[in-house]
Amino acid sequence: MVYAISIVALIAIFTVATLTPINMGILAFAGAFVIGGWVSGIPVEDIIDAFPGSTFIIVGGITLLFAIAKANGTIDLVIEASLRLVRGRRWAILWMMFLLSGLLMALGSVLAVGMLAPIAMPLAAKNKINPFLMGMVISHGALACAFSPINLYGAFINGLMDSTGVGANPLILFALPFVLNLAIAIVLFLIYGLDLIGRRTPRHAGETSDGGGFGGSSRRPSGGVAPGSGPGGNTATLTDREVIEEALSHEGLKPVSMNKYRFATLAGIGFLVVGSVAFGIDVGVSSICISAVLLLMAPKSHPKVIDNVAWPAVVLVCGMLTYMAVMTQNGTLDFLGDAASALGSPLLTALILCYAVAIISAFGSSIGTLGIALPLAAPMLAMGEVGAVGFVAALAFSATVVDVSPFSTNGVMVLANAQVEDKARFQRKMLAYCGLIVLSAPMFVWALVVVPTSV
């Protein structure tokens, strides 16, 4: 009975959090005390001790460091410097947005798509880049780097795997989603973007605002002559400077320059990456220490930076891990592991889990879904019949690649900023694409990674 109640409560937590704006972590904390204390008879002190302090430090530290980078202009500096490299080439605009989205996600911004969509989608409209292509490319760019060791997702999954005793492999966890999302973006480019190769952003005579450069109308004044037109003249190309300034002004970005605070921020992020990957320094401790140094360098410049920390994500992760600890203590996870073993085929169970997380994540929280699925899979991984590293990476990819759904945070931002005549049609196209991903991605990654690495 305890097992059934724990499972039903978990389903209820996820369902209510998906259908309402209530944070899943708050419900999970409440569920941990109700199911753990009243139903399972676990002492309240033990439930409190199950609070994942190390995960709180990791998630809070990473999001704090990124909030500081956003507040002191370091992120704007990175975006501006990146835009200066495109030189008016339409294909370069597209792939620069892919790289920027991935970079911001890798550095800790779980809302990378939300930051770039208001810039990328108008750029697509102004430069006649397929809006669906641009939206999906920035989404897959972020998803490609979703499991960076210093990102919320990467730190969460690696910490969760270590806590379950399965062990983590940060390199594989990062590399597999990166390669597969990059491959998807390349396929999309080959289908929708081949016409962008070798062509710069033109400024034609008599051009309307639907073509032309990054910002503003390019209509030729009455009686005037367009630059580069006239006798012997060819259609002119925007200069590098014009492309950059129009892009920045169109989106309200202020040009920023390097200063000691931004240099220190970039150096701190670099230290965090090198320290965690090369020397195994705790990501949470490093990010908090780096954040403290940056705040001390300019204490009056970041009065409200703490408000920009992703507290909802912190609460969600810590709440789900606390509830999972309760399910471990009352034996529910062992019960589910035995039930999975009873299916007789670990590979079939792995495939079912990959499809389950893909379907659920398309409508709900990816990190919440992973927080549920990975502990459930831990008993099966402990038996050694399925390659742990490959299966975890496959689950992670299956749960996040579907974040192109118009119901996900990424999809909502792409849809909201798409400059198209028929938003309903654009949404249907996104939904159809998400359906294709849900049907194909779990099977593909299962056959590519899980099967070869299993006994």
Tab-separated table of C-alpha atoms in Angstrom:
chain	number	residue	atom	x	y	z
A	1	MET	CA	0.000	0.000	0.000
A	2	VAL	CA	2.852	2.399	0.843
A	3	TYR	CA	4.384	1.806	-2.576
A	4	ALA	CA	1.126	2.508	-4.387
A	5	ILE	CA	0.466	5.690	-2.413
A	6	SER	CA	4.009	6.942	-3.058
A	7	ILE	CA	3.679	6.334	-6.801
A	8	VAL	CA	0.218	7.903	-7.026
A	9	ALA	CA	1.447	10.930	-5.089
A	10	LEU	CA	4.406	11.278	-7.480
A	11	ILE	CA	2.091	11.193	-10.489
A	12	ALA	CA	-0.185	13.741	-8.831
A	13	ILE	CA	2.763	16.059	-8.090
A	14	PHE	CA	3.886	15.984	-11.711
A	15	THR	CA	0.363	16.368	-13.101
A	16	VAL	CA	-0.608	19.320	-10.910
A	17	ALA	CA	2.702	21.092	-11.562
A	18	THR	CA	2.251	20.600	-15.314
A	19	LEU	CA	-1.337	21.857	-15.435
A	20	THR	CA	-0.901	24.739	-12.982
A	21	PRO	CA	1.817	27.342	-12.324
A	22	ILE	CA	2.641	25.784	-8.949
A	23	ASN	CA	6.324	24.901	-8.635
A	24	MET	CA	6.838	21.133	-8.691
A	25	GLY	CA	9.489	21.390	-5.998
A	26	ILE	CA	7.070	22.888	-3.465
A	27	LEU	CA	4.623	20.061	-4.059
A	28	ALA	CA	7.456	17.546	-3.805
A	29	PHE	CA	8.604	18.963	-0.461
A	30	ALA	CA	5.047	18.726	0.866
A	31	GLY	CA	4.727	15.216	-0.536
A	32	ALA	CA	7.988	14.181	1.100
A	33	PHE	CA	6.710	15.138	4.547
A	34	VAL	CA	3.206	13.733	4.047
A	35	ILE	CA	4.212	10.458	2.370
A	36	GLY	CA	7.416	10.091	4.355
A	37	GLY	CA	6.183	11.108	7.786
A	38	TRP	CA	2.514	10.143	7.901
A	39	VAL	CA	2.299	7.257	5.444
A	40	SER	CA	5.752	5.665	5.694
A	41	GLY	CA	6.548	6.473	9.315
A	42	ILE	CA	9.921	8.031	8.521
A	43	PRO	CA	11.087	10.442	11.265
A	44	VAL	CA	10.820	14.097	10.227
A	45	GLU	CA	14.485	14.565	11.128
A	46	ASP	CA	15.471	11.947	8.550
A	47	ILE	CA	13.387	13.656	5.885
A	48	ILE	CA	15.038	16.987	6.652
A	49	ASP	CA	18.450	15.323	6.511
A	50	ALA	CA	17.543	14.080	3.028
A	51	PHE	CA	17.551	17.662	1.736
A	52	PRO	CA	20.233	17.729	-1.005
A	53	GLY	CA	22.518	20.424	0.345
A	54	SER	CA	25.234	19.771	-2.220
A	55	THR	CA	22.757	20.060	-5.080
A	56	PHE	CA	21.397	23.295	-3.614
A	57	ILE	CA	24.915	24.729	-3.624
A	58	ILE	CA	25.529	23.569	-7.206
A	59	VAL	CA	22.274	24.869	-8.668
A	60	GLY	CA	22.245	28.057	-6.611
A	61	GLY	CA	25.917	28.792	-7.293
A	62	ILE	CA	25.691	28.269	-11.051
A	63	THR	CA	22.558	30.384	-11.461
A	64	LEU	CA	24.031	33.114	-9.220
A	65	LEU	CA	27.189	33.321	-11.329
A	66	PHE	CA	25.157	33.591	-14.524
A	67	ALA	CA	22.916	36.259	-12.966
A	68	ILE	CA	26.037	38.297	-12.182
A	69	ALA	CA	27.330	37.832	-15.741
A	70	LYS	CA	23.993	39.044	-17.086
A	71	ALA	CA	23.819	42.012	-14.722
A	72	ASN	CA	27.351	43.328	-15.366
A	73	GLY	CA	27.017	43.146	-19.156
A	74	THR	CA	29.274	40.160	-19.801
A	75	ILE	CA	26.523	38.293	-21.636
A	76	ASP	CA	25.749	41.353	-23.782
A	77	LEU	CA	29.458	41.598	-24.560
A	78	VAL	CA	29.550	37.988	-25.739
A	79	ILE	CA	26.436	38.455	-27.901
A	80	GLU	CA	27.719	41.670	-29.456
A	81	ALA	CA	31.165	40.231	-30.177
A	82	SER	CA	29.541	37.209	-31.794
A	83	LEU	CA	27.305	39.334	-34.029
A	84	ARG	CA	30.366	41.194	-35.264
A	85	LEU	CA	31.680	37.976	-36.765
A	86	VAL	CA	28.782	37.252	-39.121
A	87	ARG	CA	29.770	39.901	-41.720
A	88	GLY	CA	26.279	39.997	-43.190
A	89	ARG	CA	26.297	36.352	-44.299
A	90	ARG	CA	22.871	34.840	-43.784
A	91	TRP	CA	24.136	31.297	-43.165
A	92	ALA	CA	26.580	32.728	-40.626
A	93	ILE	CA	23.744	34.497	-38.800
A	94	LEU	CA	21.985	31.168	-38.410
A	95	TRP	CA	24.970	29.201	-37.148
A	96	MET	CA	26.157	32.048	-34.934
A	97	MET	CA	22.802	31.871	-33.193
A	98	PHE	CA	23.287	28.103	-32.788
A	99	LEU	CA	26.696	28.693	-31.212
A	100	LEU	CA	25.478	31.560	-29.036
A	101	SER	CA	22.550	29.532	-27.760
A	102	GLY	CA	24.836	26.624	-26.947
A	103	LEU	CA	27.405	28.878	-25.296
A	104	LEU	CA	24.868	30.590	-23.069
A	105	MET	CA	23.372	27.232	-22.079
A	106	ALA	CA	26.811	25.745	-21.414
A	107	LEU	CA	27.681	28.681	-19.164
A	108	GLY	CA	24.595	28.140	-17.041
A	109	SER	CA	21.627	29.910	-18.621
A	110	VAL	CA	18.722	27.468	-18.736
A	111	LEU	CA	16.774	30.238	-20.505
A	112	ALA	CA	19.248	30.679	-23.354
A	113	VAL	CA	16.522	30.308	-25.975
A	114	GLY	CA	14.380	32.830	-24.149
A	115	MET	CA	17.245	35.320	-24.248
A	116	LEU	CA	18.037	34.830	-27.935
A	117	ALA	CA	14.609	34.285	-29.485
A	118	PRO	CA	13.679	38.011	-29.320
A	119	ILE	CA	16.881	38.706	-31.275
A	120	ALA	CA	17.066	35.690	-33.571
A	121	MET	CA	13.481	35.577	-34.835
A	122	PRO	CA	13.367	39.223	-36.031
A	123	LEU	CA	16.762	38.681	-37.650
A	124	ALA	CA	15.291	35.732	-39.513
A	125	ALA	CA	12.393	37.833	-40.774
A	126	LYS	CA	14.619	40.722	-41.869
A	127	ASN	CA	17.058	38.464	-43.673
A	128	LYS	CA	14.549	36.079	-45.263
A	129	ILE	CA	15.734	33.125	-43.202
A	130	ASN	CA	13.093	30.459	-42.712
A	131	PRO	CA	11.627	31.273	-39.252
A	132	PHE	CA	11.027	27.603	-38.460
A	133	LEU	CA	14.667	26.864	-39.259
A	134	MET	CA	15.903	29.705	-37.057
A	135	GLY	CA	13.661	28.720	-34.155
A	136	MET	CA	14.659	25.078	-34.233
A	137	VAL	CA	18.367	25.863	-34.703
A	138	ILE	CA	18.564	28.074	-31.610
A	139	SER	CA	16.559	25.458	-29.684
A	140	HIS	CA	18.850	22.605	-30.692
A	141	GLY	CA	21.869	24.821	-30.050
A	142	ALA	CA	20.814	25.215	-26.431
A	143	LEU	CA	19.887	21.546	-26.105
A	144	ALA	CA	23.258	20.537	-27.556
A	145	CYS	CA	25.007	22.068	-24.541
A	146	ALA	CA	22.308	21.353	-21.974
A	147	PHE	CA	24.506	18.881	-20.098
A	148	SER	CA	27.629	20.970	-19.711
A	149	PRO	CA	29.297	20.058	-16.386
A	150	ILE	CA	28.725	23.620	-15.129
A	151	ASN	CA	25.123	23.815	-16.324
A	152	LEU	CA	22.101	23.181	-14.135
A	153	TYR	CA	21.139	20.035	-16.054
A	154	GLY	CA	24.657	18.599	-16.186
A	155	ALA	CA	25.436	19.282	-12.545
A	156	PHE	CA	22.062	17.866	-11.494
A	157	ILE	CA	22.365	14.625	-13.470
A	158	ASN	CA	26.006	14.032	-12.517
A	159	GLY	CA	25.238	14.655	-8.857
A	160	LEU	CA	22.171	12.430	-8.961
A	161	MET	CA	24.102	9.574	-10.542
A	162	ASP	CA	26.874	9.858	-7.961
A	163	SER	CA	24.328	9.860	-5.132
A	164	THR	CA	22.670	6.674	-6.415
A	165	GLY	CA	26.013	4.896	-6.574
A	166	VAL	CA	25.808	4.348	-10.336
A	167	GLY	CA	28.565	6.845	-11.090
A	168	ALA	CA	28.631	9.638	-13.656
A	169	ASN	CA	30.602	10.300	-16.819
A	170	PRO	CA	30.341	14.063	-17.503
A	171	LEU	CA	32.152	13.813	-20.847
A	172	ILE	CA	29.768	11.238	-22.340
A	173	LEU	CA	26.745	12.980	-20.840
A	174	PHE	CA	27.762	16.208	-22.584
A	175	ALA	CA	29.088	14.751	-25.840
A	176	LEU	CA	26.138	12.551	-26.835
A	177	PRO	CA	23.406	15.244	-26.729
A	178	PHE	CA	25.816	17.709	-28.337
A	179	VAL	CA	26.606	15.486	-31.321
A	180	LEU	CA	23.002	14.399	-31.863
A	181	ASN	CA	21.532	17.904	-31.593
A	182	LEU	CA	24.208	19.232	-33.927
A	183	ALA	CA	23.344	16.480	-36.398
A	184	ILE	CA	19.648	17.405	-36.209
A	185	ALA	CA	20.490	21.078	-36.813
A	186	ILE	CA	22.603	20.136	-39.853
A	187	VAL	CA	19.759	18.069	-41.294
A	188	LEU	CA	17.356	20.984	-40.819
A	189	PHE	CA	19.848	23.305	-42.508
A	190	LEU	CA	20.180	20.954	-45.473
A	191	ILE	CA	16.382	20.887	-45.841
A	192	TYR	CA	15.543	24.549	-45.244
A	193	GLY	CA	18.738	26.584	-45.463
A	194	LEU	CA	20.881	25.648	-48.456
A	195	ASP	CA	19.774	28.832	-50.234
A	196	LEU	CA	21.540	30.865	-47.520
A	197	ILE	CA	25.028	29.730	-48.515
A	198	GLY	CA	27.206	32.290	-50.243
A	199	ARG	CA	24.712	35.136	-49.982
A	200	ARG	CA	25.061	38.235	-47.860
A	201	THR	CA	22.343	40.460	-46.494
A	202	PRO	CA	21.415	42.698	-49.443
A	203	ARG	CA	20.143	46.231	-49.499
A	204	HIS	CA	18.243	46.463	-52.776
A	205	ALA	CA	16.786	49.515	-54.413
A	206	GLY	CA	13.099	49.790	-53.633
A	207	GLU	CA	13.425	47.118	-50.951
A	208	THR	CA	10.713	46.738	-48.349
A	209	SER	CA	11.127	45.984	-44.688
A	210	ASP	CA	10.487	42.282	-45.314
A	211	GLY	CA	13.890	41.849	-46.946
A	212	GLY	CA	17.114	43.727	-46.433
A	213	GLY	CA	19.203	44.105	-43.383
A	214	PHE	CA	18.882	43.497	-39.698
A	215	GLY	CA	16.764	46.443	-38.687
A	216	GLY	CA	14.545	49.207	-39.915
A	217	SER	CA	13.018	49.689	-43.318
A	218	SER	CA	15.248	49.667	-46.332
A	219	ARG	CA	12.892	51.485	-48.640
A	220	ARG	CA	14.565	53.806	-51.123
A	221	PRO	CA	13.649	57.449	-50.588
A	222	SER	CA	11.520	59.000	-53.298
A	223	GLY	CA	13.679	60.103	-56.178
A	224	GLY	CA	16.774	58.747	-54.492
A	225	VAL	CA	19.288	56.230	-55.664
A	226	ALA	CA	20.034	53.150	-53.664
A	227	PRO	CA	23.658	52.617	-52.704
A	228	GLY	CA	25.442	50.564	-55.289
A	229	SER	CA	22.736	51.028	-57.922
A	230	GLY	CA	22.974	53.176	-60.972
A	231	PRO	CA	25.291	53.000	-63.948
A	232	GLY	CA	27.703	50.142	-63.600
A	233	GLY	CA	26.673	49.599	-60.019
A	234	ASN	CA	25.701	46.303	-58.448
A	235	THR	CA	23.432	45.731	-55.509
A	236	ALA	CA	25.354	46.898	-52.473
A	237	THR	CA	26.052	44.817	-49.428
A	238	LEU	CA	25.743	46.096	-45.902
A	239	THR	CA	29.113	46.793	-44.359
A	240	ASP	CA	30.115	44.852	-41.284
A	241	ARG	CA	29.583	47.897	-39.105
A	242	GLU	CA	26.115	48.592	-40.527
A	243	VAL	CA	25.041	44.998	-39.982
A	244	ILE	CA	26.132	45.071	-36.343
A	245	GLU	CA	24.748	48.488	-35.464
A	246	GLU	CA	21.377	47.787	-37.080
A	247	ALA	CA	21.122	44.442	-35.288
A	248	LEU	CA	21.923	45.936	-31.917
A	249	SER	CA	19.662	48.968	-32.315
A	250	HIS	CA	16.780	46.866	-33.624
A	251	GLU	CA	16.766	44.728	-30.494
A	252	GLY	CA	17.568	47.499	-28.024
A	253	LEU	CA	21.015	46.147	-27.170
A	254	LYS	CA	23.545	48.700	-26.036
A	255	PRO	CA	27.102	48.248	-27.277
A	256	VAL	CA	29.327	47.245	-24.384
A	257	SER	CA	33.084	47.174	-24.041
A	258	MET	CA	35.514	45.104	-22.047
A	259	ASN	CA	36.307	46.329	-18.547
A	260	LYS	CA	37.906	44.779	-15.500
A	261	TYR	CA	34.598	43.430	-14.147
A	262	ARG	CA	33.655	41.710	-17.394
A	263	PHE	CA	37.181	40.407	-17.824
A	264	ALA	CA	37.083	39.035	-14.269
A	265	THR	CA	33.708	37.415	-14.991
A	266	LEU	CA	35.000	35.701	-18.118
A	267	ALA	CA	38.140	34.620	-16.274
A	268	GLY	CA	36.020	33.248	-13.439
A	269	ILE	CA	33.844	31.253	-15.818
A	270	GLY	CA	36.982	29.923	-17.494
A	271	PHE	CA	38.391	28.881	-14.117
A	272	LEU	CA	35.091	27.175	-13.274
A	273	VAL	CA	35.171	25.136	-16.504
A	274	VAL	CA	38.838	24.143	-16.238
A	275	GLY	CA	38.656	23.461	-12.521
A	276	SER	CA	35.605	21.209	-12.749
A	277	VAL	CA	36.642	19.304	-15.874
A	278	ALA	CA	40.407	19.009	-15.454
A	279	PHE	CA	40.835	18.982	-11.683
A	280	GLY	CA	37.490	17.771	-10.365
A	281	ILE	CA	36.848	20.883	-8.262
A	282	ASP	CA	33.276	20.990	-6.967
A	283	VAL	CA	31.186	23.105	-9.348
A	284	GLY	CA	28.937	24.503	-6.624
A	285	VAL	CA	31.744	25.560	-4.322
A	286	SER	CA	33.713	27.103	-7.199
A	287	SER	CA	30.758	29.038	-8.603
A	288	ILE	CA	29.804	30.468	-5.200
A	289	CYS	CA	33.394	31.505	-4.448
A	290	ILE	CA	33.776	33.114	-7.886
A	291	SER	CA	30.435	34.880	-7.440
A	292	ALA	CA	31.521	36.209	-4.042
A	293	VAL	CA	34.726	37.635	-5.525
A	294	LEU	CA	32.804	39.314	-8.362
A	295	LEU	CA	30.306	40.816	-5.943
A	296	LEU	CA	33.113	42.145	-3.732
A	297	MET	CA	34.712	43.797	-6.764
A	298	ALA	CA	31.565	45.859	-7.381
A	299	PRO	CA	29.196	45.503	-4.419
A	300	LYS	CA	27.044	48.498	-5.373
A	301	SER	CA	26.670	47.443	-8.994
A	302	HIS	CA	24.674	44.309	-8.206
A	303	PRO	CA	22.107	45.342	-5.583
A	304	LYS	CA	19.370	43.042	-6.878
A	305	VAL	CA	21.403	40.281	-8.504
A	306	ILE	CA	20.198	37.772	-5.937
A	307	ASP	CA	16.665	38.300	-7.272
A	308	ASN	CA	17.816	37.027	-10.668
A	309	VAL	CA	18.948	33.655	-9.341
A	310	ALA	CA	16.795	30.871	-10.779
A	311	TRP	CA	15.128	30.110	-7.465
A	312	PRO	CA	12.230	28.182	-9.077
A	313	ALA	CA	14.762	25.773	-10.587
A	314	VAL	CA	16.546	25.455	-7.238
A	315	VAL	CA	13.296	24.638	-5.438
A	316	LEU	CA	12.219	22.200	-8.168
A	317	VAL	CA	15.460	20.224	-8.146
A	318	CYS	CA	15.853	20.091	-4.376
A	319	GLY	CA	12.201	19.234	-3.814
A	320	MET	CA	12.237	16.365	-6.302
A	321	LEU	CA	15.468	14.940	-4.870
A	322	THR	CA	14.035	15.091	-1.353
A	323	TYR	CA	10.923	13.205	-2.469
A	324	MET	CA	13.089	10.643	-4.257
A	325	ALA	CA	15.051	10.156	-1.045
A	326	VAL	CA	11.787	9.381	0.736
A	327	MET	CA	10.857	6.870	-1.972
A	328	THR	CA	14.246	5.248	-1.476
A	329	GLN	CA	13.834	5.024	2.288
A	330	ASN	CA	10.320	3.548	2.138
A	331	GLY	CA	11.369	0.954	-0.443
A	332	THR	CA	9.322	2.232	-3.410
A	333	LEU	CA	12.304	2.522	-5.745
A	334	ASP	CA	13.399	-1.035	-4.971
A	335	PHE	CA	9.850	-2.178	-5.660
A	336	LEU	CA	9.844	-0.430	-9.042
A	337	GLY	CA	13.261	-1.861	-9.848
A	338	ASP	CA	12.009	-5.356	-9.149
A	339	ALA	CA	8.952	-4.682	-11.303
A	340	ALA	CA	11.170	-3.526	-14.160
A	341	SER	CA	13.285	-6.669	-13.808
A	342	ALA	CA	10.139	-8.780	-14.016
A	343	LEU	CA	9.629	-7.604	-17.597
A	344	GLY	CA	12.453	-9.979	-18.488
A	345	SER	CA	14.183	-7.681	-20.965
A	346	PRO	CA	16.321	-4.803	-19.617
A	347	LEU	CA	16.755	-3.462	-23.146
A	348	LEU	CA	12.994	-3.338	-23.663
A	349	THR	CA	12.608	-1.587	-20.317
A	350	ALA	CA	15.265	0.940	-21.337
A	351	LEU	CA	13.437	1.667	-24.591
A	352	ILE	CA	10.127	2.120	-22.761
A	353	LEU	CA	11.740	4.559	-20.323
A	354	CYS	CA	13.301	6.548	-23.182
A	355	TYR	CA	9.904	6.905	-24.842
A	356	ALA	CA	8.208	7.689	-21.529
A	357	VAL	CA	10.531	10.572	-20.657
A	358	ALA	CA	10.267	11.946	-24.209
A	359	ILE	CA	6.478	11.983	-24.172
A	360	ILE	CA	6.210	13.424	-20.666
A	361	SER	CA	8.911	16.060	-21.207
A	362	ALA	CA	7.202	17.310	-24.365
A	363	PHE	CA	4.428	18.647	-22.130
A	364	GLY	CA	6.172	19.062	-18.779
A	365	SER	CA	9.472	19.847	-17.097
A	366	SER	CA	12.484	18.062	-18.545
A	367	ILE	CA	14.549	18.290	-15.399
A	368	GLY	CA	11.568	17.210	-13.305
A	369	THR	CA	11.044	14.235	-15.585
A	370	LEU	CA	14.695	13.258	-15.323
A	371	GLY	CA	14.544	13.689	-11.565
A	372	ILE	CA	11.839	11.050	-11.529
A	373	ALA	CA	13.117	8.696	-14.226
A	374	LEU	CA	16.754	8.345	-13.217
A	375	PRO	CA	16.140	7.163	-9.641
A	376	LEU	CA	13.546	4.737	-11.016
A	377	ALA	CA	16.144	3.376	-13.415
A	378	ALA	CA	18.890	3.123	-10.774
A	379	PRO	CA	17.992	-0.419	-9.576
A	380	MET	CA	18.048	-1.703	-13.151
A	381	LEU	CA	21.392	-0.005	-13.796
A	382	ALA	CA	22.831	-1.526	-10.631
A	383	MET	CA	22.185	-5.017	-12.046
A	384	GLY	CA	24.670	-4.253	-14.829
A	385	GLU	CA	22.622	-5.670	-17.692
A	386	VAL	CA	22.310	-2.233	-19.319
A	387	GLY	CA	25.290	0.042	-19.854
A	388	ALA	CA	24.847	2.707	-17.194
A	389	VAL	CA	26.686	5.559	-18.897
A	390	GLY	CA	25.043	5.027	-22.276
A	391	PHE	CA	21.575	4.582	-20.821
A	392	VAL	CA	21.798	7.707	-18.661
A	393	ALA	CA	22.990	9.757	-21.640
A	394	ALA	CA	20.193	8.303	-23.778
A	395	LEU	CA	17.582	9.171	-21.152
A	396	ALA	CA	18.986	12.690	-20.843
A	397	PHE	CA	18.867	13.201	-24.606
A	398	SER	CA	15.343	11.755	-24.927
A	399	ALA	CA	14.026	14.009	-22.163
A	400	THR	CA	15.483	17.232	-23.556
A	401	VAL	CA	15.449	16.928	-27.352
A	402	VAL	CA	11.642	17.253	-27.246
A	403	ASP	CA	11.948	20.761	-25.779
A	404	VAL	CA	11.229	22.020	-29.296
A	405	SER	CA	7.569	21.450	-28.432
A	406	PRO	CA	5.385	24.588	-28.575
A	407	PHE	CA	4.330	23.692	-25.029
A	408	SER	CA	7.881	23.830	-23.655
A	409	THR	CA	9.603	26.981	-22.428
A	410	ASN	CA	11.861	27.015	-25.492
A	411	GLY	CA	8.995	26.462	-27.893
A	412	VAL	CA	6.831	29.124	-26.277
A	413	MET	CA	9.588	31.724	-26.698
A	414	VAL	CA	10.205	30.771	-30.332
A	415	LEU	CA	6.489	30.896	-31.118
A	416	ALA	CA	5.973	34.197	-29.316
A	417	ASN	CA	8.794	35.911	-31.230
A	418	ALA	CA	8.216	34.359	-34.655
A	419	GLN	CA	7.403	37.059	-37.189
A	420	VAL	CA	4.997	35.063	-39.337
A	421	GLU	CA	1.575	35.869	-40.724
A	422	ASP	CA	-0.152	32.766	-39.340
A	423	LYS	CA	0.959	31.899	-35.799
A	424	ALA	CA	-1.497	28.994	-35.588
A	425	ARG	CA	0.014	27.383	-38.670
A	426	PHE	CA	3.517	27.934	-37.307
A	427	GLN	CA	2.485	26.300	-34.025
A	428	ARG	CA	1.073	23.294	-35.874
A	429	LYS	CA	4.356	22.949	-37.740
A	430	MET	CA	6.284	23.021	-34.459
A	431	LEU	CA	3.912	20.442	-32.978
A	432	ALA	CA	4.274	18.143	-35.990
A	433	TYR	CA	8.052	18.438	-35.777
A	434	CYS	CA	7.962	17.657	-32.052
A	435	GLY	CA	5.831	14.605	-32.793
A	436	LEU	CA	8.412	13.401	-35.289
A	437	ILE	CA	11.159	13.906	-32.696
A	438	VAL	CA	9.183	12.028	-30.030
A	439	LEU	CA	8.632	9.095	-32.388
A	440	SER	CA	12.159	8.825	-33.752
A	441	ALA	CA	14.687	10.197	-31.238
A	442	PRO	CA	14.223	7.639	-28.401
A	443	MET	CA	14.423	4.692	-30.793
A	444	PHE	CA	17.460	6.139	-32.559
A	445	VAL	CA	19.462	6.904	-29.417
A	446	TRP	CA	18.476	3.535	-27.894
A	447	ALA	CA	19.776	1.670	-30.948
A	448	LEU	CA	22.869	3.879	-31.220
A	449	VAL	CA	23.988	3.922	-27.595
A	450	VAL	CA	22.036	1.651	-25.255
A	451	VAL	CA	22.086	-1.564	-27.260
A	452	PRO	CA	25.834	-1.541	-28.093
A	453	THR	CA	26.828	-0.762	-24.473
A	454	SER	CA	24.602	-3.413	-22.864
A	455	VAL	CA	25.519	-6.974	-21.965
